[in-house]
Coordinates of C-alpha atoms in Angstrom, one line a residue:
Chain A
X245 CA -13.6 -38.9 -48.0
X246 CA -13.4 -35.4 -49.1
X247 CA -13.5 -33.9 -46.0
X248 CA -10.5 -36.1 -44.7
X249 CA -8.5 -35.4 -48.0
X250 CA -8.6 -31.9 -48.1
X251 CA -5.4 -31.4 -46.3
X252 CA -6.8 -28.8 -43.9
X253 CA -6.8 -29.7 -40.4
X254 CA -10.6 -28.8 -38.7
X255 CA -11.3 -27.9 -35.3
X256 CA -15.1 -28.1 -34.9
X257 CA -17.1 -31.1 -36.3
X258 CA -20.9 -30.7 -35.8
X259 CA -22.4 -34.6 -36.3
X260 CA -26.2 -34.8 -36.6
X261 CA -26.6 -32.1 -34.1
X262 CA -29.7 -31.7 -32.0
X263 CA -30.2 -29.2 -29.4
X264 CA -34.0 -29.4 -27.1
X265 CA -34.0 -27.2 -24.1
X266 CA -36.6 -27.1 -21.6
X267 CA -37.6 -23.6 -20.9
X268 CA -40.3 -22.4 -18.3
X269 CA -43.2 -20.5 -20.4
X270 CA -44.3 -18.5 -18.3
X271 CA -46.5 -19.3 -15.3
X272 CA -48.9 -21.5 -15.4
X273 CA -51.9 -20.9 -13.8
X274 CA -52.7 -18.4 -11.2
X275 CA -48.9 -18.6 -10.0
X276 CA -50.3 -18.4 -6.2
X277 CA -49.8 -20.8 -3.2
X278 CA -52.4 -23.0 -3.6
X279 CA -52.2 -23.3 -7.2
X280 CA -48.9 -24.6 -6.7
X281 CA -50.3 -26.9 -3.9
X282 CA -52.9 -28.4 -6.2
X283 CA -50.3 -29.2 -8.5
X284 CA -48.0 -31.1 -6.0
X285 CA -50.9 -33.1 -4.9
X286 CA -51.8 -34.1 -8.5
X287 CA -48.0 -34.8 -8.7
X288 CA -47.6 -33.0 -12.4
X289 CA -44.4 -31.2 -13.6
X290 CA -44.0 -27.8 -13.5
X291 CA -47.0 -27.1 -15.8
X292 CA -45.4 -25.0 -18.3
X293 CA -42.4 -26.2 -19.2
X294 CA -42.0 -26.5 -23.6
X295 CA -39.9 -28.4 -25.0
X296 CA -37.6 -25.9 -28.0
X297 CA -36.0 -27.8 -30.4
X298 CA -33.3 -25.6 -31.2
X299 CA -31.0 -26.7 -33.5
X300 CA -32.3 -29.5 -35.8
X301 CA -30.2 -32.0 -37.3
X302 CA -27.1 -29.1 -38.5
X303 CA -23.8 -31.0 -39.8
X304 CA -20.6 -29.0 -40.6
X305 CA -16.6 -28.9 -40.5
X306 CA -14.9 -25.9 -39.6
X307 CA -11.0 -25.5 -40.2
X308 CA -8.5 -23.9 -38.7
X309 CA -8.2 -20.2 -40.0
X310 CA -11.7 -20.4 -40.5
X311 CA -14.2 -17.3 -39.9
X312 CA -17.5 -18.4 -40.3
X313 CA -20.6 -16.3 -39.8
X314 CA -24.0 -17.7 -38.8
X315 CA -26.5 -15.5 -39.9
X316 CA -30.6 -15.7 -39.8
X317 CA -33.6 -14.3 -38.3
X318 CA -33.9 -13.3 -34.9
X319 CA -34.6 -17.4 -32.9
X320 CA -33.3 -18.8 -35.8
X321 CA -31.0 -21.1 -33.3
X322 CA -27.4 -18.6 -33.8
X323 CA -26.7 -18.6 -30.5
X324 CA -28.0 -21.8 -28.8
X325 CA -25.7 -23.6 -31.5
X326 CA -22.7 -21.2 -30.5
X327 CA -23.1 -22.7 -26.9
X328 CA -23.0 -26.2 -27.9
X329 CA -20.3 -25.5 -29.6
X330 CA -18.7 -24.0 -26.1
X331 CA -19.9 -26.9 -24.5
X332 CA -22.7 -25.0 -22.5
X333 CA -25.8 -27.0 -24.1
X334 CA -26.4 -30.7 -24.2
X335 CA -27.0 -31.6 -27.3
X336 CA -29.7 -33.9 -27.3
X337 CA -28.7 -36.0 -29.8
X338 CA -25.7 -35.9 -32.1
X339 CA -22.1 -34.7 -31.2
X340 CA -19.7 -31.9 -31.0
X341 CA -16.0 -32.1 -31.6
X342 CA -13.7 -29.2 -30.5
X343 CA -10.0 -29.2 -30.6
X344 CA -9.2 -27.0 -27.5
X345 CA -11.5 -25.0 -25.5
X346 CA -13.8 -22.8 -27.0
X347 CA -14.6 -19.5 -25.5
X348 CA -17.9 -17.7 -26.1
X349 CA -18.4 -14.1 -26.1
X350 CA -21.9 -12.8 -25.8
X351 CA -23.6 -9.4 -24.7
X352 CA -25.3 -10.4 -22.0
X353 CA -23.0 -11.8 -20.4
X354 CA -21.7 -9.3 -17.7
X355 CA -19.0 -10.4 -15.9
X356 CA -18.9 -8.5 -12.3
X357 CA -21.3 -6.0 -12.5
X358 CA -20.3 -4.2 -8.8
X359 CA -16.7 -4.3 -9.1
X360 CA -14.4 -2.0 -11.0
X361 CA -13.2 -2.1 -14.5
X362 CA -9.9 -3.3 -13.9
X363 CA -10.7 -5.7 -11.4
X364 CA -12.5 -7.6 -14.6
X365 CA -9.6 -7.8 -16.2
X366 CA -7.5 -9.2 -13.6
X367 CA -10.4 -11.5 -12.3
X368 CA -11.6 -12.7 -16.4
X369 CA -7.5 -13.1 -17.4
X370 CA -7.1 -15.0 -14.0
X371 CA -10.3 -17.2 -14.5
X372 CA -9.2 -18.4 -18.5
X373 CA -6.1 -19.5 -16.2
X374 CA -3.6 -16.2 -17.1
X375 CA -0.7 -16.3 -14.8
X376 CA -0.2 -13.0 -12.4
X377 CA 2.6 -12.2 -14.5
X378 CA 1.2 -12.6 -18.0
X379 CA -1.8 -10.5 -17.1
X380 CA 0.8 -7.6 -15.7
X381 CA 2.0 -7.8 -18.9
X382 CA -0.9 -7.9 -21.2
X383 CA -2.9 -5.5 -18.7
X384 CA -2.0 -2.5 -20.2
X385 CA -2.9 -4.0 -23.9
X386 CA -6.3 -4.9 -22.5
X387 CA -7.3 -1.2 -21.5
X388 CA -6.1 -0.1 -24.7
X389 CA -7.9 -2.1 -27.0
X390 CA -11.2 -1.8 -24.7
X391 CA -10.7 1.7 -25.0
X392 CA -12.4 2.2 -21.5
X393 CA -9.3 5.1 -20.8
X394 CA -10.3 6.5 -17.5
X395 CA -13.4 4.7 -17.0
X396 CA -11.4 1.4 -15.8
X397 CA -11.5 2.2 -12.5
X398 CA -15.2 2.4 -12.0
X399 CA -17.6 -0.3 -11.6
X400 CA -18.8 -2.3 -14.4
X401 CA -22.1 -1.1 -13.4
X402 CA -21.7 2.4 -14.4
X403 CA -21.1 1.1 -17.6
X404 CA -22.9 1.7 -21.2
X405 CA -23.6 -1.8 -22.8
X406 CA -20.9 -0.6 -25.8
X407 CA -18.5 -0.2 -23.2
X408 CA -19.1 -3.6 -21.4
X409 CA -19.0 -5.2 -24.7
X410 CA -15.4 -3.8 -25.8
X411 CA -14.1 -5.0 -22.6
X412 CA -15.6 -8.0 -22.3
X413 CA -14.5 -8.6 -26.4
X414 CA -10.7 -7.1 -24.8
X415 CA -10.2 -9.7 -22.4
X416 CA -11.7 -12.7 -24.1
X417 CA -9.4 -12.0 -26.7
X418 CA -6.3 -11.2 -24.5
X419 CA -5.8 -15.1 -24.7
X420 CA -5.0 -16.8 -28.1
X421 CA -8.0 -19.1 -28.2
X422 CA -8.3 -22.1 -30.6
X423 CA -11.6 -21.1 -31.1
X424 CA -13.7 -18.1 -30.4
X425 CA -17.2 -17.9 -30.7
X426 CA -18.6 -13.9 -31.0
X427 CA -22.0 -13.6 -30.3
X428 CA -23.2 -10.0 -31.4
X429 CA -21.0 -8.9 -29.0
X430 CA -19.7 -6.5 -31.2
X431 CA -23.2 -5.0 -32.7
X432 CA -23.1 -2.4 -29.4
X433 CA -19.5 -1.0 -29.9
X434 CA -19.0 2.2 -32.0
X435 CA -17.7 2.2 -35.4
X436 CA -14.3 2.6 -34.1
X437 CA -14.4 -0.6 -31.6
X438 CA -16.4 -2.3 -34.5
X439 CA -12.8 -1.9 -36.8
X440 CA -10.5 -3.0 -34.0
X441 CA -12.1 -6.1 -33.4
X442 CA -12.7 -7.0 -37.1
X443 CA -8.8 -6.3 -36.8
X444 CA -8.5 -8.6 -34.0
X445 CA -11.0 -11.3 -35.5
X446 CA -8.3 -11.3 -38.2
X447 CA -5.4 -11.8 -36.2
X448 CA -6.8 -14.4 -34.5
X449 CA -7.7 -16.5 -37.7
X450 CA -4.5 -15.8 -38.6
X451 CA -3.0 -17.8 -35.5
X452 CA -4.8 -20.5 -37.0
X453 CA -8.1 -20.4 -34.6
X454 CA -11.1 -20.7 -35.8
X455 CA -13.4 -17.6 -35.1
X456 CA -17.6 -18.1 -35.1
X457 CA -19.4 -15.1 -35.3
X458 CA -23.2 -14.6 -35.2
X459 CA -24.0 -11.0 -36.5
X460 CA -27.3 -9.3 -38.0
X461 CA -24.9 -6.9 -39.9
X462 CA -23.9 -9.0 -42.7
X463 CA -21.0 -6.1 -44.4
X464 CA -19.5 -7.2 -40.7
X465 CA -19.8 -11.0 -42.2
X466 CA -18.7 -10.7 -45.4
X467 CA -15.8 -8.2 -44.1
X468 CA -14.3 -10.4 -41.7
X469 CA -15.4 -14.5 -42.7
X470 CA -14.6 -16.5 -45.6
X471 CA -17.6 -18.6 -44.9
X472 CA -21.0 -18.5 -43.9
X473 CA -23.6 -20.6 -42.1
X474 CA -27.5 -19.9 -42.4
X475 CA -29.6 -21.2 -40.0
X476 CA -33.6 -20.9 -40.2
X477 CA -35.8 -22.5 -37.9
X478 CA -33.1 -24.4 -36.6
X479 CA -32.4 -26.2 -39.5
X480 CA -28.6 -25.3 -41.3
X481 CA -30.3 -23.8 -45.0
X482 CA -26.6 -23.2 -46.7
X483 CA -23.4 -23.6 -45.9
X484 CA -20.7 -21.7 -48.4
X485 CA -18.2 -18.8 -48.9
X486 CA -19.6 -15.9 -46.8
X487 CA -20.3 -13.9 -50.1
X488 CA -22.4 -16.6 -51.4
X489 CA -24.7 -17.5 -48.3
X490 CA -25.0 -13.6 -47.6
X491 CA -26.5 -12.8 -51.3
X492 CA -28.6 -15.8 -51.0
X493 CA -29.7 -14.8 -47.4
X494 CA -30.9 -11.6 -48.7
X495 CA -33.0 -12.3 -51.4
X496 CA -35.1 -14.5 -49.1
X497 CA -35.2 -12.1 -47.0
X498 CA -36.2 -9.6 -49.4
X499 CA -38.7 -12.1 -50.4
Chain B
X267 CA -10.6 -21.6 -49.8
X268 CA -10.7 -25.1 -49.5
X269 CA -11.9 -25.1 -46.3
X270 CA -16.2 -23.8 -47.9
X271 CA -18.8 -26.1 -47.9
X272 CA -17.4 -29.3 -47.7
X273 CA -20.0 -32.5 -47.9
X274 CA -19.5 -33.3 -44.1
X275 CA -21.4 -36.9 -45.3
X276 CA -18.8 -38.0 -47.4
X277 CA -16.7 -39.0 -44.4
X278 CA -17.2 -40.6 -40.8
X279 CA -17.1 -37.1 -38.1
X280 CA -16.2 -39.7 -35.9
X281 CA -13.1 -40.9 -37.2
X282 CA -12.1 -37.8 -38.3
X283 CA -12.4 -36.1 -35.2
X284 CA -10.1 -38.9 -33.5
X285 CA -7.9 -38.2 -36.6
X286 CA -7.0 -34.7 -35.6
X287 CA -7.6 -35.2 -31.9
X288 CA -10.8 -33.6 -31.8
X289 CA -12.8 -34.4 -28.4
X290 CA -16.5 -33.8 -27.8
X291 CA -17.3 -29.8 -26.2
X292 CA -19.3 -31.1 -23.2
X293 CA -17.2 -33.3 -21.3
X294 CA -16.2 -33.9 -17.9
X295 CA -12.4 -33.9 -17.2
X296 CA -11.2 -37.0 -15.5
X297 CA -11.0 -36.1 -11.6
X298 CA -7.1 -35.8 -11.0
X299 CA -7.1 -33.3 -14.1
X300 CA -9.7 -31.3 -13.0
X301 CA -7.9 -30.9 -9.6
X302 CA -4.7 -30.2 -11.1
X303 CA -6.5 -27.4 -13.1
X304 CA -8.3 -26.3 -10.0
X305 CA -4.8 -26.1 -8.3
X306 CA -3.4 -23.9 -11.2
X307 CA -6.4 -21.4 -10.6
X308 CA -5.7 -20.8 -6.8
X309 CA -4.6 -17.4 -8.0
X310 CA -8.2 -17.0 -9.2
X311 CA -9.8 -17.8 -6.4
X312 CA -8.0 -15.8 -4.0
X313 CA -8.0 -12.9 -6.0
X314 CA -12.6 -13.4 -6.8
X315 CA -12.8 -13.8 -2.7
X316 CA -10.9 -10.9 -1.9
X317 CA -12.8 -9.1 -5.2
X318 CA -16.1 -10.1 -3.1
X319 CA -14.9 -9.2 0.3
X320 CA -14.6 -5.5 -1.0
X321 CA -17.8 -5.5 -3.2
X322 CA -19.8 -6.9 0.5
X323 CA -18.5 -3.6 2.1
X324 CA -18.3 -1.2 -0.7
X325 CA -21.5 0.2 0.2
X326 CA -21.3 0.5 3.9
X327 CA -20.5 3.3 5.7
X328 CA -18.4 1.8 8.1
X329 CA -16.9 -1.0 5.3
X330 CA -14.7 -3.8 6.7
X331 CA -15.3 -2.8 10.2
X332 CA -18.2 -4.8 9.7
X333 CA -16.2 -8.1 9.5
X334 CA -15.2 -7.4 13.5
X335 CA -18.8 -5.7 14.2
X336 CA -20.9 -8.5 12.9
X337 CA -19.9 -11.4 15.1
X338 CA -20.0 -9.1 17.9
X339 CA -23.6 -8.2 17.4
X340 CA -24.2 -11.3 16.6
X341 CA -22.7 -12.8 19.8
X342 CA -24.1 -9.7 21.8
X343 CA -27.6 -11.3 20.9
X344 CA -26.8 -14.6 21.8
X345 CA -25.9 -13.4 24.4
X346 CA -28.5 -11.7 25.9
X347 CA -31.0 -14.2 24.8
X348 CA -29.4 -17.9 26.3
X349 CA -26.7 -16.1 29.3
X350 CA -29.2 -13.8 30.3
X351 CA -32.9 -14.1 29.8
X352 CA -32.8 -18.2 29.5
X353 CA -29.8 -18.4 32.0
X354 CA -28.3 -21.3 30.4
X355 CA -24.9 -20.6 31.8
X356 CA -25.1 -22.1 34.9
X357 CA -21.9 -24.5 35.2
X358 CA -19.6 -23.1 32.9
X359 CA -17.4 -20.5 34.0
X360 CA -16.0 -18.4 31.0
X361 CA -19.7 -18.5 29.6
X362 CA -19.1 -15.9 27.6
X363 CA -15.7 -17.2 25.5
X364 CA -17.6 -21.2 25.5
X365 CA -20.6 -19.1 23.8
X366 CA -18.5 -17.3 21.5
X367 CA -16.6 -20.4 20.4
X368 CA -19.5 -22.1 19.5
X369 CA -21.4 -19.2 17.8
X370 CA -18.4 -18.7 15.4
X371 CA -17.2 -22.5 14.6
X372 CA -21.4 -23.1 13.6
X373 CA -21.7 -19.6 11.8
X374 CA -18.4 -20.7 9.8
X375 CA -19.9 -23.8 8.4
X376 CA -23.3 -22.2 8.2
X377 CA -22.7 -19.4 6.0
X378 CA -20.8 -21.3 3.6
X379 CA -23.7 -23.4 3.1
X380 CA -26.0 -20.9 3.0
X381 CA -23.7 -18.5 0.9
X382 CA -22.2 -21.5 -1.4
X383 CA -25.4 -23.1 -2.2
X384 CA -26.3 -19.8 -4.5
X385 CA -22.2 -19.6 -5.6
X386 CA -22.8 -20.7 -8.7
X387 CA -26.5 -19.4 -9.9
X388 CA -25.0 -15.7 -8.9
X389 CA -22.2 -16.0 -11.2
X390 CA -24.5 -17.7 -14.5
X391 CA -23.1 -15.2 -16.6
X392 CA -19.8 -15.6 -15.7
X393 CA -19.5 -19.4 -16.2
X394 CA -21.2 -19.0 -19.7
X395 CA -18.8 -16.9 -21.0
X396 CA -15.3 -18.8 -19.5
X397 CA -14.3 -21.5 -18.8
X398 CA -12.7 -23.0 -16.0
X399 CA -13.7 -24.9 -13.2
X400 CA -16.5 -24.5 -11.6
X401 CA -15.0 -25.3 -8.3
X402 CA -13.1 -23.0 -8.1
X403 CA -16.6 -20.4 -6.9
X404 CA -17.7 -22.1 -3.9
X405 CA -14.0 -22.3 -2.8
X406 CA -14.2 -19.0 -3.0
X407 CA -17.0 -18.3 -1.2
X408 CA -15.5 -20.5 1.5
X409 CA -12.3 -18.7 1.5
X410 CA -14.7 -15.4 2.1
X411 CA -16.3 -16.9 5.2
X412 CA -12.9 -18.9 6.5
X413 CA -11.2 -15.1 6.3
X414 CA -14.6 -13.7 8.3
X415 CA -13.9 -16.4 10.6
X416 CA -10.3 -15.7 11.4
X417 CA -11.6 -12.5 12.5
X418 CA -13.9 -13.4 14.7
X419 CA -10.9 -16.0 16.2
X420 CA -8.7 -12.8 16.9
X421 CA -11.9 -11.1 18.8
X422 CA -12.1 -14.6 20.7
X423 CA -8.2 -14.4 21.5
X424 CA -8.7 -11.2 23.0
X425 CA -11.7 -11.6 24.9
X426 CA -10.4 -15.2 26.4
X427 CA -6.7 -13.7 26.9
X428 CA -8.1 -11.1 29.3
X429 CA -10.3 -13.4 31.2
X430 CA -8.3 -16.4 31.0
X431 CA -4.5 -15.9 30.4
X432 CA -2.9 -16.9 27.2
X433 CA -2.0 -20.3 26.9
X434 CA 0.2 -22.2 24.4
X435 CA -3.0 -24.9 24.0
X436 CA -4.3 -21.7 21.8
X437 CA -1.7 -23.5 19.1
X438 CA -4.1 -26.4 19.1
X439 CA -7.0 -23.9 17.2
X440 CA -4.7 -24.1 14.1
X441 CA -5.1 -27.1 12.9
X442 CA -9.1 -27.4 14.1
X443 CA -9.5 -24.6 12.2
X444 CA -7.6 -26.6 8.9
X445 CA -9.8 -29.6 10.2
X446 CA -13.0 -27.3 9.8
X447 CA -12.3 -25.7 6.8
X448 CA -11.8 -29.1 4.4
X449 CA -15.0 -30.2 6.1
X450 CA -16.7 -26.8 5.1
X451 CA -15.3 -27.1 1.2
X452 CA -16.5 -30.2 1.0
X453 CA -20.2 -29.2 2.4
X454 CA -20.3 -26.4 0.4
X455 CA -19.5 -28.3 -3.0
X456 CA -22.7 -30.4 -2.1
X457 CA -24.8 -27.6 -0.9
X458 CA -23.3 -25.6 -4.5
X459 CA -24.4 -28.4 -6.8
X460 CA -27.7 -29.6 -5.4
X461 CA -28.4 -25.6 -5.2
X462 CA -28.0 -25.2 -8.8
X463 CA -30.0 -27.7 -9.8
X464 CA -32.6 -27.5 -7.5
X465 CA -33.2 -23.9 -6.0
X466 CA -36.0 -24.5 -3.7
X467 CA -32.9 -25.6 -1.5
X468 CA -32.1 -21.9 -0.7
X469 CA -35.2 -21.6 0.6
X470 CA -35.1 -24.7 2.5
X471 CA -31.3 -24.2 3.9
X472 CA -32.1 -21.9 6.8
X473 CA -34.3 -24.0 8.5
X474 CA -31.7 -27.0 8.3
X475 CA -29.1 -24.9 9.9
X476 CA -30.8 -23.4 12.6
X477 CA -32.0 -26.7 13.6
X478 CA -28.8 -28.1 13.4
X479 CA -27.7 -25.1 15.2
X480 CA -30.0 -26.4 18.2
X481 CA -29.1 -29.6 18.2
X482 CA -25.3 -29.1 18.1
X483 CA -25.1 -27.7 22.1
X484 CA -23.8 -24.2 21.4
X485 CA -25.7 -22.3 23.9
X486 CA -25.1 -25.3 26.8
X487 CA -23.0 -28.0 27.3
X488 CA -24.3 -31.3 26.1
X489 CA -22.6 -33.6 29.0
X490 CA -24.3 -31.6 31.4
X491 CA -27.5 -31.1 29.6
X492 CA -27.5 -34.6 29.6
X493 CA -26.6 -35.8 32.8
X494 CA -29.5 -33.2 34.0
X495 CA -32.2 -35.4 32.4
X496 CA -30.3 -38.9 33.1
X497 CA -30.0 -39.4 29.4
X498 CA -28.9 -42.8 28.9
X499 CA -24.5 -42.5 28.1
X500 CA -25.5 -44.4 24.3
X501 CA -27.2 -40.3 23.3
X502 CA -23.8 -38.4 23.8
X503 CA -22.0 -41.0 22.3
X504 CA -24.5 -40.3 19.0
X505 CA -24.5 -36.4 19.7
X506 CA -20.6 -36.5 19.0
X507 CA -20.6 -38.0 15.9
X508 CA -22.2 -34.7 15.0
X509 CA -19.9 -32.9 13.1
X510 CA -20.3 -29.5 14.2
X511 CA -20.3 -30.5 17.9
X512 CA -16.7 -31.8 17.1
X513 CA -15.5 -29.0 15.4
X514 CA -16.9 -26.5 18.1
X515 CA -15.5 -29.0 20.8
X516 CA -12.1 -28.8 19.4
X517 CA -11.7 -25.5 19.4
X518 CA -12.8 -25.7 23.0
X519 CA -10.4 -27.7 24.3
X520 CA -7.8 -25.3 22.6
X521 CA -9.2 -22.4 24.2
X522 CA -10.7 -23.2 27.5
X523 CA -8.9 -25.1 30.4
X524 CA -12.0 -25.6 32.4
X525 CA -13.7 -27.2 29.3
X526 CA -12.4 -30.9 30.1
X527 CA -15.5 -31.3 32.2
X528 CA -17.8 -30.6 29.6
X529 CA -15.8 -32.6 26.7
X530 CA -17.6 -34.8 24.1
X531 CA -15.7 -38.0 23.4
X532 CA -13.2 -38.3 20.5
X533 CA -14.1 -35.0 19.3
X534 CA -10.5 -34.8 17.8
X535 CA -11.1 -38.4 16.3
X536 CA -14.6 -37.7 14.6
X537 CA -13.2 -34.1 13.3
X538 CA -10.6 -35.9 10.9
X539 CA -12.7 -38.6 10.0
X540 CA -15.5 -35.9 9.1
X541 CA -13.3 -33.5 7.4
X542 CA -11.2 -36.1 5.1
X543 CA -14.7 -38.1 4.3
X544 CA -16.5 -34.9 3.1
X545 CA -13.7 -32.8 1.5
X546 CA -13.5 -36.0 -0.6
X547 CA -17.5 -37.0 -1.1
X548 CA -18.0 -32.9 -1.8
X549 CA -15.2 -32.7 -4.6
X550 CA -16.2 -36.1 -6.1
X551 CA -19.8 -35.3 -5.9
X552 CA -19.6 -31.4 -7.8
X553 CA -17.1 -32.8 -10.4
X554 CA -19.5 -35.3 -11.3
X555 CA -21.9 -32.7 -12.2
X556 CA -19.0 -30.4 -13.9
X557 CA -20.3 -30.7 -17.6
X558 CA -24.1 -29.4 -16.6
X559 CA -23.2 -26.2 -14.5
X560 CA -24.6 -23.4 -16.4
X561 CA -26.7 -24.5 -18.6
X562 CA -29.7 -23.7 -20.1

């Protein structure tokens, strides 16, 4: 019963977690008409659909306050387990808890790529269920810590991918979430974003949320988490303080 | 920190995720809360169809005018094609208002199919990163296409005001249009979810529509189409209950005085029953599917 007994209240429990996904390698075949034909009349699946097992069996408790990095190698499984956390991936066997809703921050995902700058932030705030009001309010904040300055009112298009990231990172993070879940988003900002949102990443632990971030710089880990997750292959290698998973994650990788 | 590496198999997750009122990440809201927070994000939706109305235009030379020019070109076709060169208009006096009425009610419920069934693949990123509910989307796109169509009711006010004379049945439109419109929600929640999961049906949707578009006596009147071929009086009865004829009939009656003649039977009657059974079946149906939107 240590878990229970330690006083500190969690807000993501990962049971036995399993993530499989079903991805499309590729086509299979010629890719023409008839190929496809043939392949109806034989009644097969798709024909090249693999089956990725993902995540692999990866148990942990994280509390409130908590900032906990997940570092590993490039498809090590980071982000796929950041979406189950969020809810976005069926895990195929095993559970995950949240208290509240987690929000995930990624790079690639672009909001509204045609429409202006500002209109993100009114249509993101409005969508995480922001009142008119509160966002009038906040708005201002928003542009500041984006640090888009004039550049607001073009389209999101126009856009370097440093710049969508700080304002994607600038309204996710206008609401207090429970739990936020940063994927890399913050590896395309300049060093000056990369401070404000350690700043905010801080803050926002010190609401009592829990705060998940996946990065490949691991100062950015061991500056802002107390705690570390390394995943390889899927499979959860260590879980500790972030200084102690981040010196044992380099040695392997230094071989 | 008390909180590192903890053994997690000491304990039962379970239990102490009930314990601190943890719930599981991908679950479906009960139906009455998911409506509730559909309601509170009205703001969002009004505010994503008005974003998209601008981005449609943004590039066009002659922007919104488009919204007026569009049924107009569209209806100039029509037009040309079944007045003119097929001369289906023979028996119905204000051909060109009883072809307008018909072109707009079916392009309303078409394009929110057609649009709505690709509402949520468009916006992948978007749902990844936020959440709220996905419902909220298509009723966007529907308020898009319900605006486009309240334009095209102003051009069809004008054009039967000169010809005809305005008359207070035009009141009656209103609530065909309301009629119309829950119908259309709920069609384009169905068309949204099986179009996520299966995307062949974008392909497919086209053809369904403009069949339907053929069938649902837009270009002539059904009575009299029928009555020309002494179709036996069971046919209209099962043309009516087709709920596109009813929608387009209502708005007939509203408009048109001479239309009587070429009424379908309890067109007002089958245009609730359709719109309260699919609003209903269409929000029931996509919340079913609210936990798997997005994934992948």
């Amino acid at each position: 019963m240590a878990v229970a007994d330690s006083g500190a209240e969690p807000t993501v429990i990962a049971d036995h977690l399993d993530i499989i996904y079903k991805v499309i390698a590729g086509q299979g075949g010629k890719g023409t008409a008839a190929t496809a034909f043939r392949r109806i009349l034989k009644r097969q699946d798709r024909p090249t659909i693999r089956e990725v097992h993902a995540v692999k069996d990866v148990n942990f408790v994280a509390y409130k306050g908590d900032a906990i990095g997940v570092i590993g190698r490039n498809g090590s499984g980071k982000s796929t387990l950041l979406r189950a956390i969020a809810g976005l991936l069926p895990p195929a066997s095993g559970v995950v808890y949240t208290g509240g809703q987690p929000s995930l921050l990624g790079v690639n995902a672009a909001m509204m790529n045609d429409l202006t700058g500002d209109r993100n932030v009114v249509l993101g705030c409005l969508a995480m269920g922001m009142s008119a009001a509160e966002i009038q309010q906040r708005y201002d904040e928003i542009v500041e810590f984006s640090g888009i300055g004039e550049f607001i009112d073009l389209p999101m298009s126009t856009y370097s991918s440093g710049m969508a990231a700080r304002l994607k990172f600038a309204i996710a993070s206008a609401k207090t979430h429970d739990i936020l879940l940063v994927d890399e988003a913050l590896a395309t900002g300049d060093a000056e974003f990369r401070v404000r949102s350690e700043r905010k990443i801080r803050d926002l632990r010190d609401q009592a949320g829990t705060v998940f971030l996946v990065s490949h710089s691991l100062d950015v880990v061991l500056d802002t988490c107390n705690r570390a997750l390394w995943l390889d292959g899927g499979v959860l290698r260590l879980d500790g303080t972030a200084e102690e998973v981040v010196a044992a994650y380099t040695k392997f990788a230094r071989g | 920190m008390p909180t590192a590496a903890e053994p997690t198999g000491a304990t039962d997750p379970a239990a102490l995720a009930e314990r601190y009122g943890l719930s599981k990440s991908s679950i479906r809201p009960p139906l009455n809360s998911y409506l509730r927070e559909l309601w509170s994000r009205r703001q969002f939706v009004l505010s994503y169809a008005r974003a998209r109305t601008y981005a449609m235009y943004a590039g066009a030379r002659l922007g919104s005018f488009w919204q007026v020019l569009t049924p107009l070109l569209n209806a100039a076709v029509y037009y040309l094609a079944f007045g003119v060169l097929l001369g289906t208009k023979n028996g119905i006096d204000n051909y060109v208002a009883f072809l307008l009425s018909g072109i707009f009610v079916f392009t309303f419920t078409q394009r929110c199919m057609t649009e709505g069934s690709r509402s949520l693949a468009l916006n992948l990123s978007l749902i990844r990163t936020l959440h709220f509910p996905r419902a909220t989307l298509p009723l966007a796109y529907v308020l898009n296409e319900l605006n486009q169509m309240l334009v095209s009711l102003c051009l069809l006010f004008v054009i039967v005001g000169f010809t005809d004379g305005i008359s207070w049945r035009w009141l009656l439109v209103a609530p065909a249009m309301v009629l119309q419109t829950m119908f259309n929600i709920g069609i384009t929640l169905v068309c949204a979810r099986v179009g996520t999961f299966v995307s062949d049906i974008s392909q497919l949707l086209p053809f369904v529509t403009r069949t339907w578009l053929y069938a649902s006596g837009i270009f002539f009147s059904l009575p009299a189409k029928l009555a020309e071929v002494d179709a036996p009086s069971w046919v209209i009865k099962v043309l009516a209950l087709n709920p596109i004829s009813a929608y387009i009939d209502i708005v007939r009656r509203s408009l048109l005085a001479e239309h009587e003649a070429n009424e379908l039977p309890h067109a007002w009657t089958i245009a609730i029953v359709w719109s309260f059974v699919m609003l209903v079946a269409g929000l029931v149906y996509f919340w079913r599917a609210e936990d798997r939107y997005g994934r992948g």
